[in-house]
Amino acid sequence: MIYGADVSIVLVTIAILFVLTYYKKWGWLWREWLTTVDHKKIGIMYLIAAILMLFRGGVDALLMRTQLIQPNMHFLKAQHYNEIFTTHGTLMILFMAMPFIFAVFNVAVPLQIGARDVAFPYLNAISFWLFFFAAMLLNLSFVIGGSPDAGWMSYPPLSDLPFDMGPGENYYILALQITGIGSIATGINFFVTILKMRAPGMTLMRLPLFCWSVLGACILIIVAFPALTAALALLLIDRIAGGHFFTMLAGGNPMMYINLFWVWGHPEVYIVVLPAFGVFSEVVATFSRKRIFGYTSMVASIMVITVISYLVWAHHFFTMGAGPGVNSFFAVASMIIAIPTGVKVFTWLFTMYAGRVRVPAPMLWTLGFIPNFAIGGATGVMLAAAPADYQYHNSYFLIAHFHQVLIGGTVYGMIAGMYYWWPKMFGHRLNERLAKHAFWWFNIGFYVCFMPQYFLGYMGMTRRIFTYSPGMGWATWNLISSIGAYMMGIGFILIAADIIYSAFYGERDTTGDIWDGRTLEWSLPSPAPHYNFAVIPQVNDRDAWWESKQQRLEGKEVTALQYKSPLRPIHMPKSSGRPFVLSVCFFVAGFGLVFNWYILGILGFLGVGLCLILRSFEFDTDYYIPIDEVQHTEKAYGRLLHGEQ
């Protein structure tokens, strides 16, 4: 299987190199994509990477479900199974869910707040390339040197050197460290962008709910990710420098790692699901043609979740002997978080109530999310009860709950967001018929796959199990679960087919407002010009674009969003290849440390340092777009400017 993957990687690489060379696209690739600091293009690159990682993680899942489809299967060896469930979890959380949310951050946030860019566009490019090369480093482990095999949490002592001699854990640690740097930078970037770059008049209580959800996620990123960085740094010192931070017999304590990991790990669940809540809020309001019900309570619930999500990490180890006092505190905190989450569900339902609801693909995925998340939330409360957790913990009940929440919440939300903002990214919409086939295959497969796993958990099937005997009574439920996983795979293939088909035959968006939207991004052409707004809009209301359309329908003069102000040269950042080169240097340093090749590691870090020094002496970093060019671009979109008739 590994040799087959090697051959396929080589063939795909040769095919890509051939196409770029044959069509003379190297210059275009460098100028337009590898050196870009345009947030919209960076968002598209995040999206493509997330879909590729979803494919890789999905293949891992299908391999595992094939292994478990019947008792005593020998499809995979035990070691290979350990590696696959480790990379599946790691990829799906950090290299699929995270870039997916960063894709929608980049695509939507600056446009929704009326900004021309993010606060730190150069840093934004560095964040993406750090993520990209970290993903390459982790995936490289599959074909060079062996994959990590200690689970996506990599608890010591299982991940300590005496029990895991190969380089697999080093791949895991260094890939997560590199992408973690990029994630923290993204969190800071969008936190500052939302607070400092909103259009005039856009107070916080006029901020679109998606931006509120991004703000909450960014706060969590900034505070939670350093805990993961510290945990991984100490584990790396244990592995390559003979440290004993987590070696019990040498005075260390593995529980310190577990605490640090989950101080990051549980907020991470909300980091990836809060933006999905924001997407659902935008989709429900747009396709119900109503202002969101309970905006203030929705904002409050986002902020309450942001705070409480820090107080629940210990529920991941109720069974590790923390004592009744600690368990009770974290059990109550875990249950309380269901309240603001429930507020959101009722808010969406009340928004749809008496609305003129349309159900295109984004709304379909939103409607599919609600029962999924309700079941996931209810089983979460069951797991939060510490005495009951002694039964559920480490069983397939936990697996079913975890996937019910993360797929039913994050994946459904990001796919809904992808369909929703696809016209704004590419200028055409995805095919509705294919989208609906994809949804039903995926959604029905989702229930067929994960509902049986609750029963398997009740019946005592533990997670990470490699195989089982016929006498356990688990065979029928595992067979059904595996069939569901294949149905989800068909759904994913249909989504990919839709993307390819629509690139050639998709309905073009000539209006810029294909969904009859409510927020500022729909006031722009599709795709938006690289400077976003020729004139920064003045915002006087929540749902500013919708309100301006209503005023126009009523025959009132609309002044806020039209080009009544004179054009001025637009200040923009220059493209730069240094974020790409700097991230390559991080990759080289990481690869060197994976195999303890310290000279290579030092050379990589020297490259990083040199890039930073060169950047500090770089002063020609921006430029102005002249008025003539802006006028020419706007006229090409058919938009009249100040003083024109």
XYZ file of C-alpha atoms in Angstrom:
645
model
C 0.000 0.000 0.000
C 2.830 2.390 0.885
C 4.635 1.547 -2.344
C 1.407 2.199 -4.242
C 1.114 5.591 -2.531
C 4.752 6.344 -3.413
C 4.143 5.547 -7.065
C 0.940 7.628 -7.174
C 2.697 10.608 -5.548
C 5.538 10.416 -8.082
C 3.086 10.159 -11.003
C 0.958 13.081 -9.784
C 4.084 15.188 -9.230
C 5.354 14.424 -12.735
C 1.925 15.256 -14.185
C 1.816 18.622 -12.373
C 5.360 19.504 -13.486
C 4.530 18.524 -17.053
C 1.352 20.630 -17.172
C 3.079 23.687 -15.684
C 5.986 23.359 -18.117
C 3.930 22.513 -21.221
C 1.545 25.441 -20.720
C 4.346 27.755 -19.511
C 2.613 28.481 -16.228
C 5.613 28.693 -13.876
C 5.722 32.477 -14.001
C 1.982 32.720 -13.502
C 2.175 30.318 -10.549
C 4.920 32.349 -8.877
C 3.448 35.807 -9.504
C -0.230 35.066 -8.905
C -0.164 32.465 -6.136
C 3.153 31.610 -4.478
C 3.997 35.248 -3.751
C 0.504 36.623 -3.229
C -0.517 38.467 -0.087
C -4.120 38.923 -1.283
C -6.365 37.498 1.437
C -8.857 36.168 -1.125
C -6.240 34.117 -2.962
C -4.798 32.906 0.318
C -8.312 31.838 1.300
C -8.645 29.867 -1.935
C -5.310 28.145 -1.320
C -6.420 27.239 2.220
C -9.640 25.838 0.760
C -7.862 23.666 -1.820
C -5.463 22.366 0.838
C -8.349 21.595 3.216
C -10.206 19.615 0.557
C -7.044 17.627 -0.243
C -6.502 16.885 3.438
C -10.180 15.904 3.777
C -9.542 13.405 0.983
C -6.420 12.032 2.688
C -8.103 11.811 6.100
C -11.199 10.301 4.519
C -9.151 7.582 2.830
C -7.618 6.792 6.221
C -11.119 6.481 7.692
C -12.241 4.127 4.920
C -9.161 1.962 5.450
C -9.998 1.675 9.150
C -13.659 0.902 8.496
C -12.631 -1.741 5.951
C -10.389 -3.347 8.565
C -13.316 -3.465 11.025
C -15.995 -4.503 8.539
C -15.979 -8.058 9.881
C -14.231 -10.014 12.657
C -10.657 -11.229 12.335
C -9.879 -9.121 9.286
C -6.277 -9.010 8.060
C -6.656 -6.138 5.622
C -4.239 -4.002 7.678
C -1.454 -4.980 10.030
C -1.722 -3.762 13.623
C 1.155 -1.291 13.292
C -0.251 0.110 10.069
C -3.657 0.489 11.736
C -2.063 2.433 14.613
C -0.377 4.769 12.155
C -3.552 5.321 10.176
C -5.769 6.254 13.124
C -3.039 8.592 14.363
C -2.646 10.430 11.069
C -6.416 10.395 10.484
C -7.093 12.258 13.715
C -4.160 14.625 13.355
C -4.932 15.503 9.752
C -8.632 15.998 10.288
C -8.253 18.307 13.283
C -5.163 20.345 12.434
C -4.735 20.022 8.675
C -8.353 19.852 7.474
C -10.599 21.642 9.968
C -8.136 24.465 10.731
C -7.339 25.400 7.087
C -11.034 25.088 6.252
C -11.957 27.714 8.852
C -8.979 29.872 7.836
C -10.223 29.675 4.248
C -13.581 31.184 5.156
C -11.850 33.701 7.484
C -9.805 34.952 4.548
C -12.573 34.877 1.996
C -15.306 36.532 4.020
C -14.089 38.606 6.983
C -12.388 41.584 5.236
C -15.264 41.804 2.753
C -17.898 41.653 5.493
C -16.345 44.434 7.553
C -15.696 46.721 4.575
C -11.891 46.431 4.661
C -9.464 46.310 1.772
C -7.275 43.663 3.365
C -6.379 42.000 6.629
C -4.354 43.889 9.224
C -1.085 42.054 8.438
C -1.188 40.695 4.864
C 2.498 39.659 4.860
C 1.975 37.701 8.073
C -1.137 36.155 6.545
C 0.975 34.721 3.711
C 3.517 33.383 6.219
C 0.695 31.691 8.153
C -0.534 29.893 5.067
C 2.869 28.685 3.915
C 3.793 27.503 7.408
C 0.604 25.454 7.460
C 1.264 24.145 3.939
C 4.820 22.967 4.585
C 3.847 21.547 7.972
C 1.184 19.493 6.197
C 3.804 18.347 3.690
C 6.117 17.344 6.532
C 3.436 15.252 8.247
C 2.315 13.614 5.000
C 5.914 12.874 4.107
C 6.041 10.598 7.130
C 3.694 8.210 5.345
C 6.269 7.489 2.641
C 9.596 8.362 4.307
C 10.540 7.077 7.716
C 7.268 5.867 9.163
C 4.120 7.604 10.405
C 3.386 8.576 14.011
C 1.537 5.805 15.794
C 0.750 7.006 19.338
C -2.681 8.452 18.597
C -3.494 12.025 17.615
C -2.957 13.093 21.251
C 0.430 11.317 21.516
C 0.302 10.811 25.267
C 3.604 9.958 26.953
C 4.980 7.492 27.877
C 3.602 5.920 24.680
C 5.175 8.734 22.650
C 8.403 8.856 24.677
C 11.583 7.624 23.050
C 11.910 4.248 24.868
C 8.459 3.193 23.633
C 8.561 4.832 20.202
C 12.036 4.729 18.703
C 11.193 5.648 15.109
C 10.984 9.168 13.631
C 7.176 9.062 13.368
C 6.553 10.994 16.604
C 9.163 13.568 15.594
C 7.219 14.162 12.378
C 4.085 14.660 14.463
C 5.693 17.071 16.956
C 7.505 19.234 14.423
C 4.637 19.418 11.928
C 2.274 20.539 14.698
C 4.796 23.065 16.007
C 5.258 24.656 12.598
C 1.564 24.852 11.776
C 0.888 26.039 15.328
C 3.056 29.116 14.738
C 1.001 29.902 11.653
C -2.274 29.350 13.511
C -1.326 31.736 16.333
C -0.323 34.348 13.747
C -3.664 33.927 11.984
C -5.517 34.308 15.270
C -3.696 37.566 16.046
C -4.154 38.791 12.480
C -7.926 38.390 12.340
C -8.398 39.529 15.946
C -6.732 42.839 15.027
C -8.447 42.977 11.638
C -11.924 42.747 13.136
C -11.264 45.197 15.953
C -9.312 47.810 13.967
C -10.323 47.667 10.310
C -14.101 47.827 10.340
C -15.737 50.327 7.993
C -16.883 53.642 9.513
C -20.141 53.166 11.361
C -19.753 49.413 11.814
C -19.911 49.231 15.589
C -19.385 45.920 17.294
C -23.140 45.454 17.589
C -23.447 45.924 13.807
C -20.809 43.331 13.139
C -22.010 40.329 11.077
C -22.413 37.246 13.240
C -19.836 35.342 11.229
C -17.261 37.965 12.225
C -18.333 37.641 15.859
C -17.750 33.892 15.647
C -14.321 34.496 14.082
C -13.491 36.935 16.866
C -14.372 34.304 19.477
C -12.323 31.663 17.648
C -9.331 34.032 17.421
C -9.407 34.699 21.169
C -9.379 30.955 21.734
C -6.498 30.465 19.280
C -4.368 33.151 20.888
C -4.829 31.765 24.388
C -5.014 28.009 23.734
C -2.333 27.320 21.145
C 0.626 28.372 23.351
C -0.312 25.500 25.698
C 0.057 23.037 22.810
C 3.325 24.670 21.795
C 4.688 24.231 25.310
C 3.544 20.602 25.568
C 5.079 19.667 22.222
C 8.313 21.549 22.936
C 8.789 19.646 26.211
C 7.982 16.347 24.498
C 10.504 17.136 21.756
C 13.169 17.885 24.371
C 12.380 14.541 25.991
C 12.801 12.765 22.668
C 15.850 14.422 21.116
C 17.729 15.932 24.047
C 17.266 13.355 26.789
C 14.900 15.418 28.913
C 12.535 13.793 31.396
C 9.645 16.228 31.698
C 7.168 13.395 31.223
C 9.238 10.415 32.405
C 7.747 9.298 35.701
C 10.719 7.201 36.847
C 13.027 10.186 36.321
C 10.900 12.705 38.202
C 8.689 13.757 35.318
C 4.908 13.548 35.107
C 2.962 12.477 32.013
C -0.191 14.044 33.458
C 1.435 17.443 32.898
C 1.460 16.724 29.160
C -2.142 15.513 29.250
C -3.260 18.670 31.071
C -1.380 20.967 28.691
C -2.665 19.071 25.665
C -6.310 19.363 26.691
C -5.946 22.983 27.818
C -5.491 23.419 24.066
C -7.493 20.404 22.931
C -10.934 21.218 24.220
C -10.932 24.888 23.207
C -9.757 23.560 19.829
C -13.169 21.937 19.415
C -14.739 25.378 19.753
C -12.063 27.044 17.623
C -13.243 24.969 14.678
C -16.944 24.908 15.471
C -17.557 28.573 16.370
C -16.903 29.749 12.766
C -19.352 27.075 11.610
C -21.969 28.639 13.899
C -21.211 31.961 12.228
C -21.656 30.459 8.763
C -25.010 28.959 9.750
C -26.158 32.335 11.089
C -25.352 34.053 7.780
C -26.935 31.274 5.717
C -30.130 31.067 7.783
C -30.697 34.843 7.679
C -30.027 35.077 3.934
C -32.182 32.138 2.880
C -34.999 32.997 5.283
C -34.957 36.591 4.026
C -35.145 37.755 7.634
C -32.907 39.558 10.048
C -31.378 37.007 12.432
C -33.593 36.489 15.466
C -31.967 37.323 18.794
C -28.746 38.913 17.479
C -27.715 40.100 20.956
C -28.293 36.717 22.565
C -26.324 35.111 19.748
C -23.360 37.414 20.396
C -23.596 36.735 24.125
C -23.682 32.975 23.558
C -20.547 33.146 21.370
C -18.660 35.005 24.071
C -19.944 32.730 26.864
C -18.800 29.676 24.910
C -15.424 31.361 24.350
C -14.928 31.683 28.108
C -16.468 28.422 29.349
C -14.615 26.311 26.809
C -11.486 26.922 28.906
C -13.086 25.384 31.972
C -13.860 21.942 30.662
C -10.561 20.331 29.664
C -10.390 17.898 32.587
C -13.544 16.085 31.465
C -11.242 14.293 29.013
C -9.714 12.377 31.900
C -12.455 11.881 34.453
C -11.248 8.295 34.758
C -7.648 9.202 35.626
C -8.202 9.687 39.327
C -8.643 13.451 39.750
C -11.083 12.970 42.624
C -14.767 13.833 43.123
C -14.250 17.585 43.701
C -12.348 18.186 40.485
C -14.583 15.862 38.491
C -17.720 17.606 39.783
C -16.444 21.066 38.823
C -15.541 20.048 35.294
C -18.721 17.999 34.900
C -20.897 20.993 35.766
C -18.861 23.320 33.536
C -19.164 20.861 30.658
C -22.922 20.663 31.059
C -23.337 24.446 31.326
C -21.815 24.949 27.890
C -24.839 23.201 26.415
C -26.962 26.230 27.379
C -25.422 28.896 25.076
C -25.135 26.249 22.372
C -28.835 25.539 22.694
C -29.546 29.266 22.458
C -28.000 29.250 19.004
C -30.114 26.379 17.729
C -33.333 28.047 18.887
C -32.183 31.345 17.377
C -31.767 29.725 13.968
C -35.132 27.982 14.263
C -36.908 31.215 15.234
C -35.221 33.023 12.354
C -36.627 30.464 9.933
C -40.052 30.661 11.552
C -42.430 32.620 9.278
C -39.541 33.365 6.939
C -39.597 32.821 3.198
C -37.198 29.928 3.371
C -35.294 28.798 0.282
C -33.242 25.613 0.379
C -30.260 25.753 -1.988
C -27.115 23.805 -1.120
C -25.816 26.085 1.696
C -29.194 25.962 3.445
C -29.479 22.215 2.914
C -26.217 21.615 4.764
C -27.387 24.002 7.488
C -30.653 22.150 7.958
C -28.747 18.872 7.984
C -26.509 20.203 10.727
C -29.249 20.926 13.282
C -30.353 17.343 14.121
C -26.745 16.144 13.900
C -25.588 18.680 16.410
C -28.593 18.164 18.676
C -27.722 14.465 18.971
C -24.030 15.295 19.421
C -24.872 17.829 22.117
C -27.141 15.435 23.989
C -24.527 12.675 23.990
C -21.988 15.280 25.097
C -24.056 15.975 28.194
C -24.160 12.217 28.822
C -20.364 12.088 28.643
C -20.080 15.131 30.903
C -21.706 13.183 33.757
C -18.570 11.921 35.490
C -20.037 8.662 36.920
C -21.515 7.714 33.549
C -18.277 8.619 31.800
C -16.625 5.671 33.517
C -18.818 3.484 31.286
C -18.607 5.510 28.081
C -14.977 6.583 28.193
C -12.581 4.935 25.767
C -15.484 3.214 24.030
C -17.019 3.666 20.599
C -19.720 5.776 22.236
C -17.075 8.476 22.582
C -16.000 8.017 18.964
C -19.586 8.405 17.778
C -20.127 11.565 19.878
C -16.842 13.136 18.792
C -17.576 12.644 15.099
C -21.204 13.639 15.521
C -20.084 17.015 16.841
C -17.055 17.688 14.678
C -18.420 16.410 11.363
C -21.985 17.443 12.094
C -20.775 20.865 13.226
C -17.518 21.861 11.614
C -17.549 19.889 8.357
C -21.210 20.633 7.643
C -20.582 24.288 8.478
C -17.519 24.638 6.309
C -19.182 22.876 3.362
C -22.190 25.180 3.781
C -19.781 28.140 3.808
C -17.975 26.793 0.750
C -21.210 26.583 -1.250
C -22.332 29.967 0.087
C -19.188 31.944 -0.765
C -18.112 29.920 -3.807
C -19.633 32.490 -6.253
C -17.765 35.270 -4.436
C -14.493 33.343 -4.744
C -14.750 32.086 -8.318
C -17.521 34.037 -10.025
C -19.785 31.046 -10.580
C -21.967 28.854 -8.385
C -21.709 25.126 -7.882
C -24.211 22.844 -9.568
C -27.323 22.451 -7.408
C -28.276 18.996 -8.629
C -24.867 17.513 -7.910
C -24.772 19.379 -4.601
C -28.035 17.825 -3.450
C -26.984 14.326 -4.475
C -23.728 14.870 -2.566
C -25.595 16.082 0.520
C -27.987 13.156 0.711
C -25.281 10.554 0.156
C -23.106 12.193 2.814
C -25.886 12.923 5.297
C -27.570 9.508 5.185
C -24.151 7.853 5.226
C -23.274 9.935 8.276
C -26.143 8.435 10.304
C -25.563 4.939 8.956
C -21.900 5.226 9.940
C -22.060 6.741 13.416
C -25.390 5.697 14.960
C -24.274 2.033 15.194
C -21.133 3.184 16.987
C -23.205 4.373 19.957
C -24.523 0.814 20.297
C -21.025 -0.605 19.868
C -19.899 1.618 22.730
C -22.728 0.357 24.933
C -21.693 -3.183 24.027
C -18.147 -2.559 25.231
C -16.204 -2.110 21.992
C -13.204 0.070 22.852
C -11.729 2.647 20.503
C -8.447 2.087 18.641
C -9.226 -1.642 18.582
C -7.458 -3.375 15.701
C -9.641 -6.426 15.283
C -12.194 -8.455 17.230
C -13.419 -12.009 17.500
C -16.785 -13.228 16.096
C -18.146 -14.005 19.555
C -18.295 -10.360 20.641
C -21.578 -9.645 18.836
C -20.182 -6.519 17.164
C -20.023 -7.733 13.578
C -23.426 -6.538 12.337
C -23.070 -3.015 13.740
C -19.539 -2.708 12.366
C -20.709 -3.841 8.938
C -23.475 -1.225 8.918
C -21.066 1.448 10.148
C -18.583 0.653 7.378
C -21.328 0.829 4.730
C -22.173 4.298 6.022
C -18.532 5.364 5.760
C -18.484 4.335 2.102
C -21.685 6.301 1.502
C -19.981 9.379 2.965
C -17.058 8.713 0.621
C -19.456 8.753 -2.348
C -20.825 12.067 -1.079
C -17.316 13.512 -0.996
C -16.616 12.283 -4.548
C -19.806 14.006 -5.737
C -18.676 17.271 -4.107
C -15.332 16.981 -5.902
C -17.138 16.177 -9.167
C -19.339 19.241 -8.648
C -16.280 21.464 -8.247
C -14.722 20.160 -11.476
C -17.997 20.227 -13.442
C -18.941 23.726 -12.318
C -15.531 25.132 -13.216
C -16.538 24.581 -16.848
C -20.336 24.700 -16.802
C -21.247 26.534 -13.571
C -23.827 29.337 -13.645
C -21.922 32.623 -13.844
C -22.634 35.225 -11.190
C -22.981 38.492 -13.086
C -24.730 40.358 -10.274
C -22.306 39.954 -7.391
C -25.339 39.209 -5.217
C -26.420 35.782 -6.365
C -28.141 34.816 -3.085
C -29.805 38.218 -2.467
C -27.444 38.595 0.487
C -27.461 40.879 3.487
C -23.825 41.713 4.290
C -21.244 43.884 2.554
C -19.456 41.201 0.532
C -22.544 40.920 -1.686
C -22.263 44.592 -2.647
C -19.106 43.725 -4.595
C -18.672 42.015 -7.978
C -17.899 38.306 -8.047
C -15.027 37.672 -7.743
C -14.193 40.874 -5.887
C -11.451 43.158 -7.279
C -8.117 42.774 -5.524
C -8.601 46.064 -3.640
C -12.105 44.948 -2.518
C -13.785 48.346 -2.138
C -13.094 51.282 -4.470
C -14.527 53.496 -1.730
C -14.809 52.314 1.865
C -18.546 52.179 2.674
C -20.247 54.068 5.484
C -22.298 51.616 7.553
C -25.462 52.887 9.227
C -27.213 49.664 10.126
C -26.818 45.979 10.803
C -27.123 43.959 7.548
C -25.950 47.104 5.743
C -26.237 45.800 2.178
C -29.756 44.437 2.740
C -30.922 47.718 4.267
C -29.524 49.718 1.351
C -31.395 47.469 -1.084
C -34.629 47.959 0.832
C -34.168 51.731 0.800
C -33.624 51.604 -2.948
C -36.807 49.549 -3.426
C -38.723 52.130 -1.397
C -37.409 54.889 -3.652
C -35.221 56.441 -0.997
C -31.816 57.869 -1.774
C -29.096 55.458 -0.728
C -25.919 57.202 0.233
C -24.046 54.868 2.509
C -22.815 52.200 0.110
C -22.704 54.105 -3.170
C -19.762 55.888 -4.703
C -20.667 59.380 -3.564
C -17.177 60.014 -2.312
C -14.373 60.858 -4.738
C -11.898 58.133 -5.554
C -8.447 58.239 -4.073
C -5.342 56.164 -4.813
C -5.615 52.886 -2.945
C -2.817 51.786 -0.646
C -1.979 48.060 -1.035
C 0.830 45.700 0.036
C 3.277 44.326 -2.507
C 3.529 40.639 -3.227
C 6.536 38.870 -1.743
C 8.195 35.498 -2.176
C 9.825 35.651 1.239
C 6.919 34.026 3.178
C 7.248 31.044 0.841
C 11.049 30.875 1.234
C 10.859 31.354 5.008
C 8.398 28.458 5.282
C 10.639 26.251 3.134
C 13.412 26.981 5.639
C 11.115 25.945 8.497
C 10.401 22.734 6.580
C 14.137 22.061 6.160
C 14.765 22.693 9.851
C 11.878 20.426 10.838
C 12.989 17.662 8.497
C 16.500 17.835 9.920
C 15.261 17.530 13.496
C 12.985 14.599 12.610
C 16.063 12.468 11.904
C 18.368 14.236 14.384
C 20.369 15.694 11.506
C 21.344 18.760 13.481
C 23.435 20.389 10.756
C 20.438 20.397 8.436
C 18.271 21.685 11.254
C 20.700 24.517 12.002
C 20.879 25.441 8.317
C 17.087 25.613 8.199
C 16.927 27.891 11.239
C 19.711 30.067 9.798
C 17.548 30.437 6.684
C 14.616 31.474 8.857
C 16.767 34.027 10.660
C 18.146 35.395 7.394
C 14.631 35.841 5.991
C 13.594 37.756 9.104
C 16.685 39.983 8.993
C 16.193 40.748 5.285
C 12.564 41.600 5.967
C 13.553 44.028 8.715
C 15.639 45.975 6.181
C 12.967 45.949 3.485
C 11.245 49.311 3.120
C 9.676 49.131 -0.345
C 6.764 46.951 0.787
C 3.688 48.706 -0.549
C 2.306 50.701 -3.457
C -0.689 52.785 -4.503
C -3.214 51.782 -7.150
C -3.770 54.917 -9.261
C -7.266 56.328 -9.669
C -7.254 55.608 -13.419
C -6.720 51.919 -12.808
C -9.510 51.804 -10.223
C -11.869 53.599 -12.591
C -10.986 51.218 -15.400
C -11.604 48.176 -13.188
C -14.890 49.479 -11.833
C -16.152 50.336 -15.316
C -15.310 46.820 -16.425
C -17.671 45.639 -13.687
C -20.323 48.110 -14.868
C -20.176 50.236 -11.730
C -20.616 54.027 -11.949
C -18.237 56.185 -9.996
C -18.507 59.557 -8.303
C -19.610 62.247 -10.708
C -20.336 59.878 -13.599
C -23.707 59.464 -15.281
